Amino acid sequence: DTGVSQDPRHKITKRGQNVTFRCDPISEHNRLYWYRQTLGQGPEFLTYFQNEAQLEKSRLLSDRFSAERPKGSFSTLEIQRTEQGDSAMYLCASRPGTGSFYGYTFGSGTRLTVV
Amino acid sequence: DQQVKQNSPSLSVQEGRISILNCDYTNSMFDYFLWYKKYPAEGPTFLISISSIKDKNEDGRFTVFLNKSAKHLSLHIVPSQPGDSAVYFCALGAQKLVFGQGTRLTINP
């Protein structure tokens, strides 16, 4: 297991199109997180899962955003009707479900550009 | 409502000297305090952490200090090396991590 994997690395889309990103966490990690990072800012929390249950969603996650984690393994983040303001780096992270944040590991991210 | 603030967007330090990065927070609910390092086009990489029951943690050239009464966290890097040039984020954890805005550290030869 080589860590958290995200696909694609880069996505350019036209405004109004739908996009979907995939995250494969470290296999023994049952918690999975999505963050968004814009230029000059730190990562901002979007949502997280414990196994297949989505336990928390940020108010940043408008109704155009949806995230799933079927069977508690990989996760997908879909953005419908993309807007230019959605342009950002989308980061996925995973960690073991108990204990400290030791082992909280990020993927390399998906860079989304909406034109 | 910015819960975690890194007030210095950038810091330039000479190679071999000490780098000190600072982070202030407003909410006492956090249990864990972490520092991440980020290179361009990569995800953040874990550097060092400290729990709320401690005030200092060392790992090689990196030391993290926590002052809970002042709600202040700092990272000391000594001696600084050119490979330390990156963006550093403090991140505070309860159920999830809340990040500061980052400080771009540049180590000059």
Short mmCIF file of N, CA, C and O in Angstrom, two decimals, chain B residues 4-109:
data_model
loop_
_atom_site.label_atom_id
_atom_site.label_comp_id
_atom_site.label_asym_id
_atom_site.label_seq_id
_atom_site.Cartn_x
_atom_site.Cartn_y
_atom_site.Cartn_z
N VAL B 4 -8.00 29.34 13.37
CA VAL B 4 -6.56 29.09 13.42
C VAL B 4 -5.88 30.10 12.50
O VAL B 4 -6.23 30.22 11.32
N LYS B 5 -4.90 30.83 13.05
CA LYS B 5 -4.26 31.88 12.27
C LYS B 5 -2.75 31.74 12.25
O LYS B 5 -2.12 31.55 13.31
N GLN B 6 -2.19 31.84 11.07
CA GLN B 6 -0.75 31.97 10.92
C GLN B 6 -0.54 33.36 10.34
O GLN B 6 -0.84 33.61 9.18
N ASN B 7 -0.06 34.25 11.16
CA ASN B 7 -0.06 35.66 10.80
C ASN B 7 1.08 36.06 9.86
O ASN B 7 1.06 37.15 9.30
N SER B 8 2.07 35.17 9.71
CA SER B 8 3.17 35.50 8.81
C SER B 8 3.01 34.70 7.53
O SER B 8 3.23 33.49 7.52
N PRO B 9 2.67 35.35 6.42
CA PRO B 9 2.52 34.62 5.15
C PRO B 9 3.85 34.07 4.66
O PRO B 9 3.88 33.05 3.96
N SER B 10 4.95 34.73 5.02
CA SER B 10 6.25 34.27 4.54
C SER B 10 7.33 34.55 5.58
O SER B 10 7.18 35.43 6.44
N LEU B 11 8.41 33.76 5.46
CA LEU B 11 9.54 33.90 6.38
C LEU B 11 10.80 33.49 5.62
O LEU B 11 10.81 32.46 4.95
N SER B 12 11.82 34.29 5.75
CA SER B 12 13.10 34.01 5.09
C SER B 12 14.19 33.88 6.15
O SER B 12 14.33 34.77 7.00
N VAL B 13 14.92 32.77 6.10
CA VAL B 13 15.92 32.48 7.12
C VAL B 13 17.20 32.01 6.43
O VAL B 13 17.16 31.30 5.42
N GLN B 14 18.31 32.38 7.04
CA GLN B 14 19.59 31.94 6.49
C GLN B 14 19.87 30.49 6.88
O GLN B 14 19.55 30.06 8.02
N GLU B 15 20.44 29.76 5.97
CA GLU B 15 20.81 28.37 6.23
C GLU B 15 21.64 28.26 7.50
O GLU B 15 22.55 29.06 7.74
N GLY B 16 21.29 27.29 8.33
CA GLY B 16 22.02 27.06 9.57
C GLY B 16 21.42 27.78 10.78
O GLY B 16 21.72 27.41 11.92
N ARG B 17 20.58 28.79 10.52
CA ARG B 17 19.97 29.51 11.63
C ARG B 17 18.66 28.83 12.04
O ARG B 17 18.23 27.86 11.44
N ILE B 18 18.02 29.38 13.06
CA ILE B 18 16.76 28.82 13.53
C ILE B 18 15.58 29.44 12.76
O ILE B 18 15.55 30.64 12.51
N SER B 19 14.64 28.60 12.38
CA SER B 19 13.37 29.07 11.81
C SER B 19 12.29 28.88 12.87
O SER B 19 12.19 27.80 13.47
N ILE B 20 11.49 29.92 13.08
CA ILE B 20 10.40 29.84 14.05
C ILE B 20 9.11 30.20 13.34
O ILE B 20 8.96 31.31 12.83
N LEU B 21 8.19 29.26 13.30
CA LEU B 21 6.88 29.48 12.69
C LEU B 21 5.83 29.48 13.78
O LEU B 21 5.88 28.66 14.69
N ASN B 22 4.88 30.40 13.67
CA ASN B 22 3.90 30.60 14.74
C ASN B 22 2.47 30.37 14.27
O ASN B 22 2.15 30.54 13.09
N CYS B 23 1.65 30.03 15.24
CA CYS B 23 0.25 29.70 14.95
C CYS B 23 -0.57 30.06 16.19
O CYS B 23 -0.21 29.68 17.31
N ASP B 24 -1.65 30.79 16.02
CA ASP B 24 -2.54 31.16 17.12
C ASP B 24 -3.93 30.58 16.87
O ASP B 24 -4.38 30.51 15.72
N TYR B 25 -4.59 30.21 17.92
CA TYR B 25 -5.93 29.65 17.77
C TYR B 25 -6.86 30.25 18.80
O TYR B 25 -6.44 30.82 19.81
N THR B 26 -8.16 30.12 18.53
CA THR B 26 -9.14 30.79 19.39
C THR B 26 -9.98 29.82 20.22
O THR B 26 -10.53 30.20 21.23
N ASN B 27 -10.08 28.56 19.78
CA ASN B 27 -10.99 27.61 20.41
C ASN B 27 -10.21 26.59 21.24
O ASN B 27 -9.26 25.99 20.74
N SER B 28 -10.64 26.38 22.46
CA SER B 28 -9.91 25.45 23.33
C SER B 28 -10.33 24.00 23.17
O SER B 28 -9.88 23.14 23.91
N MET B 29 -11.18 23.71 22.20
CA MET B 29 -11.69 22.35 22.05
C MET B 29 -10.70 21.38 21.43
O MET B 29 -10.90 20.18 21.45
N PHE B 30 -9.62 21.92 20.83
CA PHE B 30 -8.72 21.06 20.09
C PHE B 30 -7.90 20.17 21.02
O PHE B 30 -7.42 20.61 22.07
N ASP B 31 -7.74 18.92 20.61
CA ASP B 31 -6.98 17.95 21.39
C ASP B 31 -5.58 17.72 20.85
O ASP B 31 -4.68 17.33 21.59
N TYR B 32 -5.43 17.91 19.55
CA TYR B 32 -4.16 17.59 18.91
C TYR B 32 -3.71 18.76 18.04
O TYR B 32 -4.53 19.45 17.43
N PHE B 33 -2.40 18.92 18.01
CA PHE B 33 -1.82 20.06 17.31
C PHE B 33 -0.71 19.51 16.42
O PHE B 33 0.21 18.84 16.91
N LEU B 34 -0.81 19.81 15.12
CA LEU B 34 0.11 19.21 14.17
C LEU B 34 0.71 20.28 13.27
O LEU B 34 0.14 21.35 13.09
N TRP B 35 1.84 19.95 12.70
CA TRP B 35 2.45 20.76 11.65
C TRP B 35 2.62 19.90 10.40
O TRP B 35 3.06 18.75 10.48
N TYR B 36 2.24 20.51 9.27
CA TYR B 36 2.40 19.86 7.98
C TYR B 36 3.28 20.73 7.10
O TYR B 36 3.30 21.95 7.21
N LYS B 37 3.96 20.06 6.20
CA LYS B 37 4.84 20.71 5.23
C LYS B 37 4.28 20.41 3.85
O LYS B 37 3.82 19.29 3.60
N LYS B 38 4.28 21.41 2.98
CA LYS B 38 3.70 21.19 1.67
C LYS B 38 4.61 21.76 0.58
O LYS B 38 4.98 22.93 0.63
N TYR B 39 4.91 20.90 -0.39
CA TYR B 39 5.61 21.34 -1.60
C TYR B 39 4.57 21.57 -2.69
O TYR B 39 3.47 21.01 -2.65
N PRO B 40 4.90 22.37 -3.69
CA PRO B 40 3.96 22.62 -4.80
C PRO B 40 3.52 21.33 -5.46
O PRO B 40 4.31 20.40 -5.62
N ALA B 41 2.25 21.27 -5.82
CA ALA B 41 1.66 20.14 -6.55
C ALA B 41 1.68 18.83 -5.77
O ALA B 41 1.51 17.75 -6.34
N GLU B 42 1.87 18.92 -4.46
CA GLU B 42 1.78 17.73 -3.62
C GLU B 42 0.83 17.98 -2.47
O GLU B 42 0.54 19.13 -2.13
N GLY B 43 0.34 16.91 -1.86
CA GLY B 43 -0.47 17.06 -0.67
C GLY B 43 0.40 17.38 0.54
O GLY B 43 1.61 17.17 0.52
N PRO B 44 -0.20 17.90 1.60
CA PRO B 44 0.56 18.18 2.83
C PRO B 44 1.16 16.89 3.40
O PRO B 44 0.52 15.84 3.37
N THR B 45 2.35 17.00 3.94
CA THR B 45 3.04 15.88 4.55
C THR B 45 3.20 16.13 6.03
O THR B 45 3.68 17.20 6.43
N PHE B 46 2.84 15.16 6.84
CA PHE B 46 2.93 15.29 8.29
C PHE B 46 4.39 15.51 8.72
O PHE B 46 5.30 14.83 8.24
N LEU B 47 4.57 16.45 9.64
CA LEU B 47 5.91 16.75 10.13
C LEU B 47 6.08 16.35 11.59
O LEU B 47 6.91 15.53 11.95
N ILE B 48 5.26 16.93 12.46
CA ILE B 48 5.39 16.69 13.88
C ILE B 48 4.08 17.07 14.56
O ILE B 48 3.32 17.90 14.04
N SER B 49 3.79 16.46 15.71
CA SER B 49 2.56 16.79 16.42
C SER B 49 2.81 16.85 17.92
O SER B 49 3.86 16.43 18.41
N ILE B 50 1.80 17.35 18.64
CA ILE B 50 1.84 17.41 20.09
C ILE B 50 0.41 17.29 20.59
O ILE B 50 -0.52 17.80 19.96
N SER B 51 0.23 16.58 21.68
CA SER B 51 -1.12 16.48 22.24
C SER B 51 -1.32 17.60 23.24
O SER B 51 -0.37 18.24 23.69
N SER B 52 -2.55 17.80 23.64
CA SER B 52 -2.87 18.94 24.51
C SER B 52 -2.33 18.78 25.92
O SER B 52 -2.33 19.73 26.69
N ILE B 53 -1.87 17.58 26.27
CA ILE B 53 -1.37 17.37 27.63
C ILE B 53 0.12 17.67 27.74
O ILE B 53 0.70 17.58 28.82
N LYS B 54 0.75 17.99 26.64
CA LYS B 54 2.18 18.29 26.65
C LYS B 54 2.41 19.74 26.26
O LYS B 54 1.53 20.40 25.71
N ASP B 55 3.65 20.23 26.53
CA ASP B 55 3.97 21.57 26.07
C ASP B 55 5.16 21.61 25.12
O ASP B 55 5.49 22.67 24.58
N LYS B 56 5.78 20.46 24.90
CA LYS B 56 6.93 20.41 24.01
C LYS B 56 7.08 19.01 23.45
O LYS B 56 6.87 18.01 24.16
N ASN B 57 7.45 18.93 22.17
CA ASN B 57 7.76 17.65 21.56
C ASN B 57 8.88 17.87 20.54
O ASN B 57 8.82 18.80 19.73
N GLU B 58 9.90 17.01 20.62
CA GLU B 58 11.04 17.14 19.73
C GLU B 58 11.16 15.94 18.82
O GLU B 58 10.91 14.80 19.22
N ASP B 59 11.61 16.21 17.59
CA ASP B 59 11.90 15.14 16.66
C ASP B 59 13.04 15.63 15.77
O ASP B 59 12.81 16.32 14.78
N GLY B 60 14.25 15.27 16.16
CA GLY B 60 15.42 15.69 15.38
C GLY B 60 15.57 17.20 15.39
O GLY B 60 15.63 17.82 16.43
N ARG B 61 15.58 17.80 14.18
CA ARG B 61 15.76 19.25 14.09
C ARG B 61 14.47 20.02 14.37
O ARG B 61 14.49 21.25 14.40
N PHE B 62 13.38 19.32 14.55
CA PHE B 62 12.07 19.96 14.70
C PHE B 62 11.56 19.86 16.14
O PHE B 62 11.61 18.78 16.73
N THR B 63 11.11 20.99 16.68
CA THR B 63 10.51 21.02 18.00
C THR B 63 9.22 21.81 17.93
O THR B 63 9.19 22.90 17.34
N VAL B 64 8.18 21.27 18.50
CA VAL B 64 6.91 21.98 18.57
C VAL B 64 6.64 22.35 20.02
O VAL B 64 6.84 21.55 20.93
N PHE B 65 6.21 23.60 20.22
CA PHE B 65 5.88 24.11 21.54
C PHE B 65 4.40 24.47 21.56
O PHE B 65 3.88 25.06 20.61
N LEU B 66 3.75 24.15 22.67
CA LEU B 66 2.34 24.48 22.85
C LEU B 66 2.16 25.29 24.12
O LEU B 66 2.54 24.83 25.20
N ASN B 67 1.58 26.47 23.99
CA ASN B 67 1.25 27.31 25.15
C ASN B 67 -0.26 27.44 25.18
O ASN B 67 -0.85 28.27 24.50
N LYS B 68 -0.90 26.58 25.98
CA LYS B 68 -2.36 26.54 25.96
C LYS B 68 -2.98 27.78 26.55
O LYS B 68 -4.05 28.22 26.12
N SER B 69 -2.36 28.38 27.54
CA SER B 69 -2.94 29.58 28.15
C SER B 69 -2.96 30.72 27.15
O SER B 69 -3.90 31.52 27.12
N ALA B 70 -1.94 30.79 26.30
CA ALA B 70 -1.88 31.83 25.27
C ALA B 70 -2.52 31.39 23.97
O ALA B 70 -2.60 32.17 23.01
N LYS B 71 -2.94 30.14 23.90
CA LYS B 71 -3.48 29.55 22.66
C LYS B 71 -2.51 29.78 21.51
O LYS B 71 -2.87 30.33 20.45
N HIS B 72 -1.30 29.35 21.72
CA HIS B 72 -0.23 29.60 20.76
C HIS B 72 0.58 28.33 20.56
O HIS B 72 0.92 27.64 21.52
N LEU B 73 0.88 28.08 19.31
CA LEU B 73 1.67 26.92 18.89
C LEU B 73 2.84 27.42 18.04
O LEU B 73 2.66 28.36 17.25
N SER B 74 4.00 26.82 18.23
CA SER B 74 5.12 27.23 17.39
C SER B 74 5.95 26.02 16.97
O SER B 74 5.93 24.98 17.64
N LEU B 75 6.62 26.18 15.86
CA LEU B 75 7.51 25.15 15.33
C LEU B 75 8.90 25.76 15.18
O LEU B 75 9.05 26.82 14.56
N HIS B 76 9.88 25.11 15.77
CA HIS B 76 11.26 25.54 15.65
C HIS B 76 12.03 24.54 14.81
O HIS B 76 11.93 23.31 15.05
N ILE B 77 12.76 25.04 13.85
CA ILE B 77 13.61 24.19 13.01
C ILE B 77 15.04 24.68 13.17
O ILE B 77 15.34 25.84 12.86
N VAL B 78 15.89 23.77 13.70
CA VAL B 78 17.28 24.21 13.86
C VAL B 78 18.21 23.02 13.72
O VAL B 78 17.96 21.98 14.35
N PRO B 79 19.27 23.11 12.92
CA PRO B 79 19.53 24.22 12.01
C PRO B 79 18.68 24.11 10.74
O PRO B 79 18.35 23.02 10.29
N SER B 80 18.33 25.24 10.18
CA SER B 80 17.53 25.26 8.96
C SER B 80 18.39 24.85 7.77
O SER B 80 19.58 25.21 7.67
N GLN B 81 17.76 24.09 6.86
CA GLN B 81 18.45 23.60 5.68
C GLN B 81 17.68 24.01 4.42
O GLN B 81 16.46 24.20 4.49
N PRO B 82 18.34 24.12 3.28
CA PRO B 82 17.63 24.53 2.06
C PRO B 82 16.43 23.64 1.73
O PRO B 82 15.42 24.13 1.24
N GLY B 83 16.51 22.36 2.04
CA GLY B 83 15.40 21.45 1.79
C GLY B 83 14.18 21.71 2.65
O GLY B 83 13.11 21.15 2.40
N ASP B 84 14.33 22.57 3.65
CA ASP B 84 13.20 22.93 4.49
C ASP B 84 12.31 23.98 3.82
O ASP B 84 11.22 24.28 4.32
N SER B 85 12.75 24.54 2.73
CA SER B 85 11.95 25.55 2.03
C SER B 85 10.66 24.90 1.53
O SER B 85 10.68 23.96 0.73
N ALA B 86 9.53 25.42 2.01
CA ALA B 86 8.21 24.86 1.69
C ALA B 86 7.18 25.74 2.36
O ALA B 86 7.51 26.71 3.04
N VAL B 87 5.91 25.39 2.19
CA VAL B 87 4.85 26.04 2.94
C VAL B 87 4.51 25.17 4.15
O VAL B 87 4.33 23.95 4.00
N TYR B 88 4.42 25.77 5.30
CA TYR B 88 4.14 25.05 6.54
C TYR B 88 2.77 25.45 7.06
O TYR B 88 2.45 26.64 7.17
N PHE B 89 1.99 24.43 7.37
CA PHE B 89 0.65 24.65 7.92
C PHE B 89 0.58 24.10 9.34
O PHE B 89 1.01 22.96 9.58
N CYS B 90 0.02 24.87 10.25
CA CYS B 90 -0.38 24.27 11.51
C CYS B 90 -1.80 23.74 11.31
O CYS B 90 -2.58 24.26 10.52
N ALA B 91 -2.11 22.68 12.01
CA ALA B 91 -3.43 22.05 11.90
C ALA B 91 -3.84 21.58 13.28
O ALA B 91 -3.07 20.93 13.98
N LEU B 92 -5.05 21.91 13.68
CA LEU B 92 -5.54 21.59 15.01
C LEU B 92 -6.67 20.59 14.89
O LEU B 92 -7.56 20.74 14.04
N GLY B 93 -6.67 19.58 15.74
CA GLY B 93 -7.58 18.48 15.57
C GLY B 93 -8.51 18.21 16.73
O GLY B 93 -8.10 18.26 17.89
N ALA B 94 -9.75 17.95 16.36
CA ALA B 94 -10.72 17.36 17.26
C ALA B 94 -11.31 16.20 16.45
O ALA B 94 -10.68 15.19 16.28
N GLN B 95 -12.50 16.34 15.90
CA GLN B 95 -13.00 15.31 14.97
C GLN B 95 -12.36 15.40 13.61
O GLN B 95 -12.29 14.44 12.85
N LYS B 96 -11.91 16.58 13.25
CA LYS B 96 -11.27 16.82 11.96
C LYS B 96 -10.15 17.83 12.19
O LYS B 96 -10.01 18.37 13.29
N LEU B 97 -9.35 18.06 11.16
CA LEU B 97 -8.29 19.04 11.28
C LEU B 97 -8.74 20.40 10.74
O LEU B 97 -9.39 20.46 9.68
N VAL B 98 -8.39 21.44 11.46
CA VAL B 98 -8.62 22.82 11.02
C VAL B 98 -7.25 23.43 10.79
O VAL B 98 -6.40 23.43 11.69
N PHE B 99 -7.04 23.95 9.60
CA PHE B 99 -5.72 24.42 9.19
C PHE B 99 -5.59 25.94 9.27
O PHE B 99 -6.56 26.68 9.06
N GLY B 100 -4.35 26.38 9.52
CA GLY B 100 -4.03 27.78 9.34
C GLY B 100 -3.82 28.07 7.86
O GLY B 100 -3.90 27.17 7.01
N GLN B 101 -3.51 29.32 7.55
CA GLN B 101 -3.40 29.75 6.16
C GLN B 101 -2.06 29.39 5.54
O GLN B 101 -1.89 29.46 4.33
N GLY B 102 -1.10 29.03 6.39
CA GLY B 102 0.21 28.64 5.91
C GLY B 102 1.23 29.76 5.97
O GLY B 102 0.90 30.95 5.90
N THR B 103 2.50 29.36 6.13
CA THR B 103 3.65 30.27 6.09
C THR B 103 4.66 29.70 5.10
O THR B 103 5.06 28.54 5.25
N ARG B 104 5.03 30.51 4.13
CA ARG B 104 6.03 30.06 3.15
C ARG B 104 7.42 30.34 3.72
O ARG B 104 7.78 31.49 3.94
N LEU B 105 8.15 29.27 3.98
CA LEU B 105 9.50 29.38 4.54
C LEU B 105 10.52 29.24 3.41
O LEU B 105 10.45 28.27 2.64
N THR B 106 11.43 30.19 3.36
CA THR B 106 12.51 30.14 2.38
C THR B 106 13.83 30.14 3.14
O THR B 106 14.07 31.04 3.95
N ILE B 107 14.64 29.12 2.87
CA ILE B 107 15.95 29.03 3.51
C ILE B 107 16.99 29.47 2.48
O ILE B 107 17.13 28.86 1.41
N ASN B 108 17.72 30.50 2.82
CA ASN B 108 18.71 31.07 1.91
C ASN B 108 20.09 30.51 2.20
O ASN B 108 20.52 30.49 3.35
N PRO B 109 20.81 30.07 1.15
CA PRO B 109 22.15 29.51 1.37
C PRO B 109 23.12 30.56 1.90
O PRO B 109 22.94 31.75 1.70
#
